């Protein structure tokens, strides 16, 4: 089946829009997988996996694993695995969320991950996440919530009140970032949970809330994702790192033949080190492989490969010197094989070679990134998964600008290239 860039991008835009938080991204992927015939499993149940079937399971509603069992035994064929992460840096609400103030009521926020803070100012911010409540029957339940409209804003301080703003402005996360929510009269006693209850009534009219017990909510840019450039060479959106990879992995698995054992894992908490029950340092993937492969697990892993997809830094035209001159990836010139011999990336010559081989067969471009030798190197879930499972791993990603900004930019042609290679990888008769 031929899939062109415009089809991938047309569907990517609403995917990004429907996925403002890791729980929403997971719900969006789950919905697509179930619609494509994947059977949903639950970790607390007994599993009786069948050959030639497709399954999906989530943990904490924020990490997801989908797999096709294929016709063969994974111990004989290996498993073609792809990985990505569902989370992105953002501002999350503190538990006591409201900061009353006579100028305007504000939210108390905590920075999640390594957010680039300056771009959060002067944006229309919406709010989404998960709310936990007790219903009329006394049961404790969770539901997802998304205000979908601008409910808050972090105004810049005018240049007249800070003459050094263009040369010397810093951001204090405690005092400069609380978003403005609303103006309320002094005698107003509205609690934040009252606002959440009203929102729940709007989004889920059947839900009867007795009391809100907790929430995990994050702000996001209300501006929708869009194609940018005179020739629409670019896509601009929040959370391209790393929902673009989640989406590409998802489409590759759904559109692969399903004849071979293949798997997609998208973990939460990559931006904060991955150590959590559902993070890539946790046991989620390992537990699923145990239940799928049983005593054949070690043999299956020895024949498997993980392609860990996470966006890469493209060469920014205003800051060319931030890249090694021979290893600076360009937007729209193909996915980027990430190499770091100090194992900040798990790529080795063999995993890189397999990727290049598939790309060559499909006549598709690729690039290679190595960080400047005088700069530190980022990392991702690849080395963690490789270290936990002992699986041959490749770190790759499409190049982008503005990583960890509230609005990032990638090329419109790189995603479809990665999709084609991943789909081919997932339907090879032998992985390695
Ligand atoms: Zn990332």
Short mmCIF file of C-alpha atoms and ligand atoms in Angstrom, two decimals:
data_model
loop_
_atom_site.label_atom_id
_atom_site.label_comp_id
_atom_site.label_asym_id
_atom_site.label_seq_id
_atom_site.Cartn_x
_atom_site.Cartn_y
_atom_site.Cartn_z
CA UNK A 1 0.00 0.00 0.00
CA UNK A 2 1.36 3.43 -0.86
CA UNK A 3 0.92 6.10 1.74
CA UNK A 4 2.07 9.58 0.85
CA UNK A 5 3.17 12.43 3.03
CA UNK A 6 -0.07 14.37 2.73
CA UNK A 7 -2.13 11.43 4.07
CA UNK A 8 0.21 10.99 7.05
CA UNK A 9 0.21 14.71 7.81
CA UNK A 10 -3.53 15.14 7.36
CA UNK A 11 -4.11 12.51 10.02
CA UNK A 12 -1.24 13.63 12.23
CA UNK A 13 -2.74 17.09 12.78
CA UNK A 14 -5.96 15.86 14.44
CA UNK A 15 -3.98 13.17 16.32
CA UNK A 16 -1.88 15.91 17.93
CA UNK A 17 -5.00 17.90 18.67
CA UNK A 18 -6.74 14.98 20.35
CA UNK A 19 -3.68 14.20 22.48
CA UNK A 20 -2.93 17.16 24.79
CA UNK A 21 -1.61 14.91 27.61
CA UNK A 22 -0.12 11.38 27.91
CA UNK A 23 -3.49 9.99 29.05
CA UNK A 24 -5.20 11.54 26.05
CA UNK A 25 -2.47 10.31 23.68
CA UNK A 26 -2.90 6.80 25.07
CA UNK A 27 -6.68 7.00 24.75
CA UNK A 28 -6.37 8.26 21.17
CA UNK A 29 -4.01 5.40 20.24
CA UNK A 30 -6.15 2.81 22.02
CA UNK A 31 -9.23 3.96 20.14
CA UNK A 32 -7.45 3.73 16.78
CA UNK A 33 -6.02 0.30 17.57
CA UNK A 34 -9.36 -1.12 18.70
CA UNK A 35 -11.00 0.31 15.56
CA UNK A 36 -8.28 -1.47 13.54
CA UNK A 37 -9.14 -4.82 15.14
CA UNK A 38 -6.70 -4.97 18.08
CA UNK A 39 -8.21 -6.72 21.09
CA UNK A 40 -7.82 -4.84 24.38
CA UNK A 41 -6.18 -6.82 27.19
CA UNK A 42 -6.11 -5.89 30.87
CA UNK A 43 -3.09 -6.62 33.01
CA UNK A 44 -5.23 -7.97 35.88
CA UNK A 45 -6.82 -10.65 33.66
CA UNK A 46 -5.58 -14.07 32.52
CA UNK A 47 -4.30 -13.80 28.94
CA UNK A 48 -4.74 -16.53 26.36
CA UNK A 49 -2.89 -15.15 23.40
CA UNK A 50 -3.49 -16.69 20.00
CA UNK A 51 -1.31 -16.69 16.90
CA UNK A 52 -2.17 -14.29 14.10
CA UNK A 53 -3.96 -11.87 16.39
CA UNK A 54 -3.46 -8.27 17.44
CA UNK A 55 -3.61 -7.05 21.04
CA UNK A 56 -3.26 -3.83 23.00
CA UNK A 57 -2.80 -3.13 26.71
CA UNK A 58 -2.34 0.08 28.70
CA UNK A 59 -0.83 0.87 32.10
CA UNK A 60 -1.90 3.87 34.19
CA UNK A 61 -3.84 4.95 31.07
CA UNK A 62 -0.64 6.79 30.07
CA UNK A 63 1.57 4.05 28.55
CA UNK A 64 0.50 1.61 25.87
CA UNK A 65 1.80 -1.57 24.24
CA UNK A 66 0.25 -2.97 21.06
CA UNK A 67 1.44 -6.10 19.31
CA UNK A 68 0.68 -8.55 16.55
CA UNK A 69 1.50 -12.17 17.43
CA UNK A 70 1.99 -13.12 13.77
CA UNK A 71 2.02 -16.60 12.32
CA UNK A 72 5.39 -17.69 13.67
CA UNK A 73 6.87 -18.31 17.10
CA UNK A 74 8.66 -15.15 18.33
CA UNK A 75 11.44 -17.41 19.68
CA UNK A 76 12.12 -18.43 16.07
CA UNK A 77 11.50 -15.13 14.28
CA UNK A 78 12.21 -12.42 16.85
CA UNK A 79 9.94 -9.43 17.42
CA UNK A 80 10.18 -6.19 15.44
CA UNK A 81 9.73 -3.60 18.18
CA UNK A 82 9.26 0.15 17.95
CA UNK A 83 9.24 2.53 20.91
CA UNK A 84 8.34 6.14 21.60
CA UNK A 85 7.13 8.27 24.51
CA UNK A 86 3.74 9.81 25.23
CA UNK A 87 4.83 12.70 27.47
CA UNK A 88 6.15 16.17 26.70
CA UNK A 89 7.47 18.96 28.91
CA UNK A 90 4.69 21.23 30.18
CA UNK A 91 3.27 23.05 33.17
CA UNK A 92 1.23 20.87 35.51
CA UNK A 93 -1.13 22.02 38.22
CA UNK A 94 -0.07 21.72 41.82
CA UNK A 95 -2.61 19.94 44.08
CA UNK A 96 -3.72 23.19 45.73
CA UNK A 97 -4.19 24.82 42.37
CA UNK A 98 -5.72 28.21 43.02
CA UNK A 99 -3.66 31.25 44.00
CA UNK A 100 -6.12 34.03 44.86
CA UNK A 101 -4.86 37.51 44.05
CA UNK A 102 -6.61 40.86 43.82
CA UNK A 103 -5.30 41.52 40.27
CA UNK A 104 -6.36 38.13 38.95
CA UNK A 105 -6.73 34.62 40.31
CA UNK A 106 -3.87 32.39 39.23
CA UNK A 107 -2.92 28.74 39.03
CA UNK A 108 -0.04 27.24 40.99
CA UNK A 109 2.08 25.24 38.54
CA UNK A 110 4.99 22.84 38.58
CA UNK A 111 7.29 22.44 35.58
CA UNK A 112 7.19 18.93 34.14
CA UNK A 113 10.39 17.91 32.35
CA UNK A 114 12.95 20.16 30.68
CA UNK A 115 10.54 22.75 29.30
CA UNK A 116 11.80 25.72 27.31
CA UNK A 117 9.99 28.34 29.38
CA UNK A 118 10.12 31.60 27.39
CA UNK A 119 7.67 30.39 24.69
CA UNK A 120 4.97 29.77 27.33
CA UNK A 121 4.34 33.50 27.70
CA UNK A 122 1.51 35.20 25.78
CA UNK A 123 -0.19 31.98 24.65
CA UNK A 124 -3.80 30.93 24.89
CA UNK A 125 -3.55 28.01 27.30
CA UNK A 126 -6.02 25.22 27.75
CA UNK A 127 -6.08 22.54 30.43
CA UNK A 128 -6.45 18.76 30.22
CA UNK A 129 -5.70 15.55 32.08
CA UNK A 130 -7.33 13.04 34.40
CA UNK A 131 -9.77 13.68 37.22
CA UNK A 132 -10.58 11.17 39.97
CA UNK A 133 -13.91 11.44 41.77
CA UNK A 134 -16.40 9.53 43.85
CA UNK A 135 -19.75 9.07 42.13
CA UNK A 136 -23.27 8.89 43.51
CA UNK A 137 -22.98 5.17 44.22
CA UNK A 138 -19.81 5.68 46.27
CA UNK A 139 -17.39 4.24 43.66
CA UNK A 140 -14.08 5.96 42.97
CA UNK A 141 -13.67 6.59 39.24
CA UNK A 142 -11.35 8.29 36.77
CA UNK A 143 -12.26 10.29 33.75
CA UNK A 144 -10.32 12.28 31.19
CA UNK A 145 -11.04 15.95 30.88
CA UNK A 146 -10.09 18.54 28.27
CA UNK A 147 -11.33 22.12 28.43
CA UNK A 148 -10.47 22.53 24.71
CA UNK A 149 -10.64 26.33 24.94
CA UNK A 150 -8.26 28.93 26.29
CA UNK A 151 -8.77 29.07 30.06
CA UNK A 152 -5.50 30.68 31.14
CA UNK A 153 -2.62 32.87 29.98
CA UNK A 154 0.84 33.89 31.22
CA UNK A 155 1.24 37.57 30.27
CA UNK A 156 4.75 38.90 29.63
CA UNK A 157 5.96 41.81 31.66
CA UNK A 158 5.93 44.89 29.38
CA UNK A 159 9.30 46.09 28.13
CA UNK A 160 8.63 49.48 29.73
CA UNK A 161 8.78 47.78 33.14
CA UNK A 162 11.94 45.82 32.31
CA UNK A 163 14.24 47.70 29.94
CA UNK A 164 16.67 44.77 29.80
CA UNK A 165 13.99 42.32 28.71
CA UNK A 166 15.56 41.71 25.28
CA UNK A 167 19.06 41.18 26.56
CA UNK A 168 18.79 39.84 30.07
CA UNK A 169 15.41 38.36 30.95
CA UNK A 170 15.35 35.17 32.96
CA UNK A 171 12.33 33.14 34.08
CA UNK A 172 11.78 32.33 37.75
CA UNK A 173 9.56 29.25 37.66
CA UNK A 174 7.93 29.94 41.01
CA UNK A 175 7.12 33.63 40.59
CA UNK A 176 7.01 34.35 36.84
CA UNK A 177 4.99 31.41 35.55
CA UNK A 178 1.65 31.16 37.41
CA UNK A 179 -0.96 31.50 34.65
CA UNK A 180 -3.84 33.93 35.01
CA UNK A 181 -7.15 32.12 35.28
CA UNK A 182 -9.95 34.57 36.06
CA UNK A 183 -10.98 37.60 38.03
CA UNK A 184 -13.24 36.96 40.98
CA UNK A 185 -14.87 39.24 43.53
CA UNK A 186 -13.31 39.06 47.00
CA UNK A 187 -16.34 37.31 48.48
CA UNK A 188 -16.39 34.59 45.78
CA UNK A 189 -15.94 31.19 47.37
CA UNK A 190 -15.75 29.09 44.18
CA UNK A 191 -13.29 26.25 44.61
CA UNK A 192 -11.28 24.78 41.76
CA UNK A 193 -13.03 21.44 42.25
CA UNK A 194 -16.36 23.24 41.62
CA UNK A 195 -15.00 24.36 38.24
CA UNK A 196 -13.90 20.80 37.49
CA UNK A 197 -17.31 19.43 38.45
CA UNK A 198 -18.96 21.91 36.06
CA UNK A 199 -16.56 20.91 33.29
CA UNK A 200 -17.23 17.21 33.89
CA UNK A 201 -20.96 17.87 33.65
CA UNK A 202 -20.36 19.52 30.26
CA UNK A 203 -18.02 16.85 28.87
CA UNK A 204 -19.73 13.77 30.32
CA UNK A 205 -23.38 14.56 31.10
CA UNK A 206 -24.02 10.99 32.38
CA UNK A 207 -21.35 11.24 35.08
CA UNK A 208 -22.70 12.01 38.55
CA UNK A 209 -19.94 13.47 40.70
CA UNK A 210 -20.35 13.48 44.46
CA UNK A 211 -16.85 14.78 45.17
CA UNK A 212 -13.64 15.38 43.23
CA UNK A 213 -10.82 13.55 45.01
CA UNK A 214 -7.80 14.31 42.87
CA UNK A 215 -6.46 15.33 39.48
CA UNK A 216 -3.43 15.36 37.22
CA UNK A 217 -3.87 18.28 34.86
CA UNK A 218 -1.47 20.03 32.53
CA UNK A 219 -1.62 23.19 30.44
CA UNK A 220 -1.23 23.09 26.70
CA UNK A 221 -1.23 25.56 23.82
CA UNK A 222 -4.79 25.99 22.52
CA UNK A 223 -3.48 26.89 19.04
CA UNK A 224 -4.02 23.89 16.78
CA UNK A 225 -1.23 22.13 14.89
CA UNK A 226 -0.73 23.50 11.38
CA UNK A 227 1.30 23.19 8.21
CA UNK A 228 3.73 26.10 7.83
CA UNK A 229 5.84 27.54 5.02
CA UNK A 230 5.17 28.94 1.57
CA UNK A 231 5.21 25.39 0.27
CA UNK A 232 4.02 23.78 3.50
CA UNK A 233 7.41 22.23 4.10
CA UNK A 234 6.94 22.23 7.86
CA UNK A 235 4.51 21.18 10.53
CA UNK A 236 4.21 23.32 13.66
CA UNK A 237 2.64 21.96 16.81
CA UNK A 238 3.03 21.32 20.50
CA UNK A 239 4.29 17.84 21.50
CA UNK A 240 5.88 16.84 18.18
CA UNK A 241 8.50 15.41 20.57
CA UNK A 242 7.31 12.77 20.79
CA UNK A 243 3.73 12.29 19.63
CA UNK A 244 4.94 12.42 16.04
CA UNK A 245 6.89 9.21 16.70
CA UNK A 246 3.93 7.65 18.59
CA UNK A 247 1.71 8.35 15.61
CA UNK A 248 4.20 7.04 13.05
CA UNK A 249 4.78 3.86 15.09
CA UNK A 250 1.03 3.40 15.50
CA UNK A 251 0.31 3.74 11.79
CA UNK A 252 3.22 1.46 10.89
CA UNK A 253 1.91 -1.30 13.17
CA UNK A 254 -1.70 -0.91 12.04
CA UNK A 255 -0.76 -0.91 8.36
CA UNK A 256 1.86 -3.66 8.51
CA UNK A 257 0.78 -7.11 7.31
CA UNK A 258 0.33 -8.48 10.84
CA UNK A 259 1.90 -11.75 9.66
CA UNK A 260 5.02 -11.35 11.82
CA UNK A 261 5.46 -10.71 15.55
CA UNK A 262 5.70 -6.93 15.92
CA UNK A 263 5.21 -4.56 18.84
CA UNK A 264 4.85 -0.87 19.62
CA UNK A 265 5.49 0.52 23.10
CA UNK A 266 4.81 4.15 23.98
CA UNK A 267 5.88 5.03 27.53
CA UNK A 268 5.03 7.93 29.80
CA UNK A 269 7.64 9.76 31.91
CA UNK A 270 10.55 9.82 29.41
CA UNK A 271 10.96 13.55 30.02
CA UNK A 272 11.60 12.98 33.72
CA UNK A 273 13.93 9.98 33.51
CA UNK A 274 11.51 7.10 32.80
CA UNK A 275 11.63 5.62 36.30
CA UNK A 276 8.00 4.87 37.12
CA UNK A 277 5.57 1.95 36.99
CA UNK A 278 4.71 2.85 33.41
CA UNK A 279 8.02 4.43 32.34
CA UNK A 280 10.65 2.78 30.16
CA UNK A 281 12.76 1.97 33.24
CA UNK A 282 9.75 0.21 34.79
CA UNK A 283 8.67 -3.38 34.13
CA UNK A 284 5.72 -2.82 31.75
CA UNK A 285 7.32 -4.05 28.51
CA UNK A 286 9.16 -6.83 30.28
CA UNK A 287 5.92 -8.09 31.87
CA UNK A 288 4.11 -8.13 28.51
CA UNK A 289 6.98 -10.02 26.84
CA UNK A 290 6.97 -12.59 29.68
CA UNK A 291 3.28 -13.26 29.18
CA UNK A 292 3.61 -13.39 25.40
CA UNK A 293 6.83 -15.38 24.99
CA UNK A 294 6.93 -17.44 28.22
CA UNK A 295 9.99 -19.66 28.37
CA UNK A 296 10.95 -18.61 24.82
CA UNK A 297 11.53 -15.03 25.91
CA UNK A 298 15.33 -15.05 25.98
CA UNK A 299 15.50 -16.62 22.52
CA UNK A 300 12.91 -14.18 21.18
CA UNK A 301 14.87 -11.19 22.52
CA UNK A 302 18.11 -12.49 21.04
CA UNK A 303 16.43 -12.41 17.61
CA UNK A 304 14.62 -9.07 18.12
CA UNK A 305 15.40 -5.45 17.54
CA UNK A 306 13.93 -2.29 19.05
CA UNK A 307 13.72 0.88 16.96
CA UNK A 308 13.39 3.64 19.53
CA UNK A 309 11.94 6.69 17.79
CA UNK A 310 12.38 10.09 19.41
CA UNK A 311 12.87 13.35 17.56
CA UNK A 312 16.35 14.70 16.84
CA UNK A 313 17.76 18.24 16.70
CA UNK A 314 17.78 19.51 13.11
CA UNK A 315 20.41 22.09 12.12
CA UNK A 316 18.87 25.49 12.95
CA UNK A 317 19.83 28.00 10.23
CA UNK A 318 20.53 30.71 12.84
CA UNK A 319 22.71 28.47 14.99
CA UNK A 320 24.67 26.31 12.57
CA UNK A 321 27.62 26.03 14.93
CA UNK A 322 25.64 23.94 17.44
CA UNK A 323 26.16 20.84 15.30
CA UNK A 324 29.20 18.83 14.21
CA UNK A 325 29.67 19.88 10.59
CA UNK A 326 29.56 16.30 9.29
CA UNK A 327 26.70 15.14 11.48
CA UNK A 328 24.12 17.91 11.34
CA UNK A 329 20.72 16.60 10.18
CA UNK A 330 18.50 18.77 7.99
CA UNK A 331 14.71 18.90 8.08
CA UNK A 332 13.04 16.93 5.29
CA UNK A 333 16.24 15.03 4.44
CA UNK A 334 15.19 11.84 6.21
CA UNK A 335 15.04 10.31 9.71
CA UNK A 336 18.17 10.64 11.83
CA UNK A 337 20.17 7.68 13.13
CA UNK A 338 21.50 8.84 16.52
CA UNK A 339 24.96 7.67 17.46
CA UNK A 340 26.73 8.12 20.79
CA UNK A 341 29.46 5.66 21.62
CA UNK A 342 29.12 6.56 25.29
CA UNK A 343 25.69 4.89 25.14
CA UNK A 344 23.53 7.96 25.57
CA UNK A 345 22.01 6.39 22.46
CA UNK A 346 21.77 2.62 22.09
CA UNK A 347 22.51 2.52 18.34
CA UNK A 348 25.31 0.18 17.33
CA UNK A 349 26.78 -0.44 13.90
CA UNK A 350 24.56 -3.47 13.41
CA UNK A 351 21.23 -1.83 14.30
CA UNK A 352 22.14 1.23 12.21
CA UNK A 353 23.11 -1.01 9.31
CA UNK A 354 19.77 -2.84 9.37
CA UNK A 355 17.92 0.48 9.24
CA UNK A 356 20.10 1.70 6.36
CA UNK A 357 19.58 -1.58 4.54
CA UNK A 358 15.78 -1.37 4.73
CA UNK A 359 15.88 2.29 3.69
CA UNK A 360 18.16 1.51 0.73
CA UNK A 361 15.81 -1.24 -0.39
CA UNK A 362 12.92 1.23 -0.29
CA UNK A 363 15.07 3.99 -1.82
CA UNK A 364 14.43 6.27 1.17
CA UNK A 365 16.80 8.85 2.72
CA UNK A 366 18.37 8.80 6.19
CA UNK A 367 20.91 10.91 8.09
CA UNK A 368 23.26 10.38 11.00
CA UNK A 369 23.65 12.55 14.09
CA UNK A 370 26.55 12.69 16.52
CA UNK A 371 26.68 15.55 19.02
CA UNK A 372 29.60 18.02 18.90
CA UNK A 373 32.45 16.61 20.95
CA UNK A 374 32.47 19.71 23.16
CA UNK A 375 28.76 19.48 24.01
CA UNK A 376 26.73 17.14 26.21
CA UNK A 377 24.44 14.61 24.58
CA UNK A 378 20.75 14.06 25.29
CA UNK A 379 19.26 10.62 25.77
CA UNK A 380 15.97 8.78 25.38
CA UNK A 381 14.22 5.48 26.10
CA UNK A 382 16.48 3.49 23.74
CA UNK A 383 19.41 2.86 26.12
CA UNK A 384 17.01 2.13 29.01
CA UNK A 385 15.09 -0.46 27.02
CA UNK A 386 18.30 -1.97 25.67
CA UNK A 387 19.73 -2.18 29.20
CA UNK A 388 16.56 -3.64 30.72
CA UNK A 389 15.77 -6.23 28.07
CA UNK A 390 19.13 -6.89 26.45
CA UNK A 391 17.63 -6.24 23.03
CA UNK A 392 19.58 -4.88 20.03
CA UNK A 393 18.40 -1.27 19.75
CA UNK A 394 18.49 1.60 17.30
CA UNK A 395 17.87 5.21 18.34
CA UNK A 396 16.33 7.23 15.56
CA UNK A 397 14.04 10.23 15.12
CA UNK A 398 12.86 12.82 12.67
CA UNK A 399 14.78 16.11 12.90
CA UNK A 400 12.97 19.11 14.39
CA UNK A 401 13.49 22.68 15.59
CA UNK A 402 12.61 24.10 19.00
CA UNK A 403 12.62 20.88 20.98
CA UNK A 404 10.75 21.24 24.29
CA UNK A 405 9.22 24.55 23.26
CA UNK A 406 5.45 24.89 23.61
CA UNK A 407 5.40 24.90 19.80
CA UNK A 408 7.89 22.83 17.83
CA UNK A 409 8.58 22.47 14.12
CA UNK A 410 9.43 19.44 11.98
CA UNK A 411 9.55 18.72 8.25
CA UNK A 412 6.43 17.39 6.54
CA UNK A 413 8.33 14.71 4.60
CA UNK A 414 10.36 12.95 7.30
CA UNK A 415 7.44 11.34 9.14
CA UNK A 416 6.23 9.44 6.09
CA UNK A 417 9.78 8.21 5.42
CA UNK A 418 10.04 6.84 8.95
CA UNK A 419 6.58 5.30 8.58
CA UNK A 420 7.60 3.40 5.44
CA UNK A 421 10.75 2.00 7.00
CA UNK A 422 9.01 1.01 10.25
CA UNK A 423 6.19 -0.71 8.42
CA UNK A 424 8.69 -2.69 6.35
CA UNK A 425 10.68 -3.54 9.50
CA UNK A 426 7.52 -4.86 11.17
CA UNK A 427 6.69 -7.26 8.37
CA UNK A 428 10.12 -8.81 7.79
CA UNK A 429 10.14 -12.58 8.18
CA UNK A 430 13.25 -12.40 10.36
CA UNK A 431 14.00 -9.27 12.31
CA UNK A 432 17.79 -9.36 12.52
ZN1 LIG B 1 11.60 13.05 23.20
#
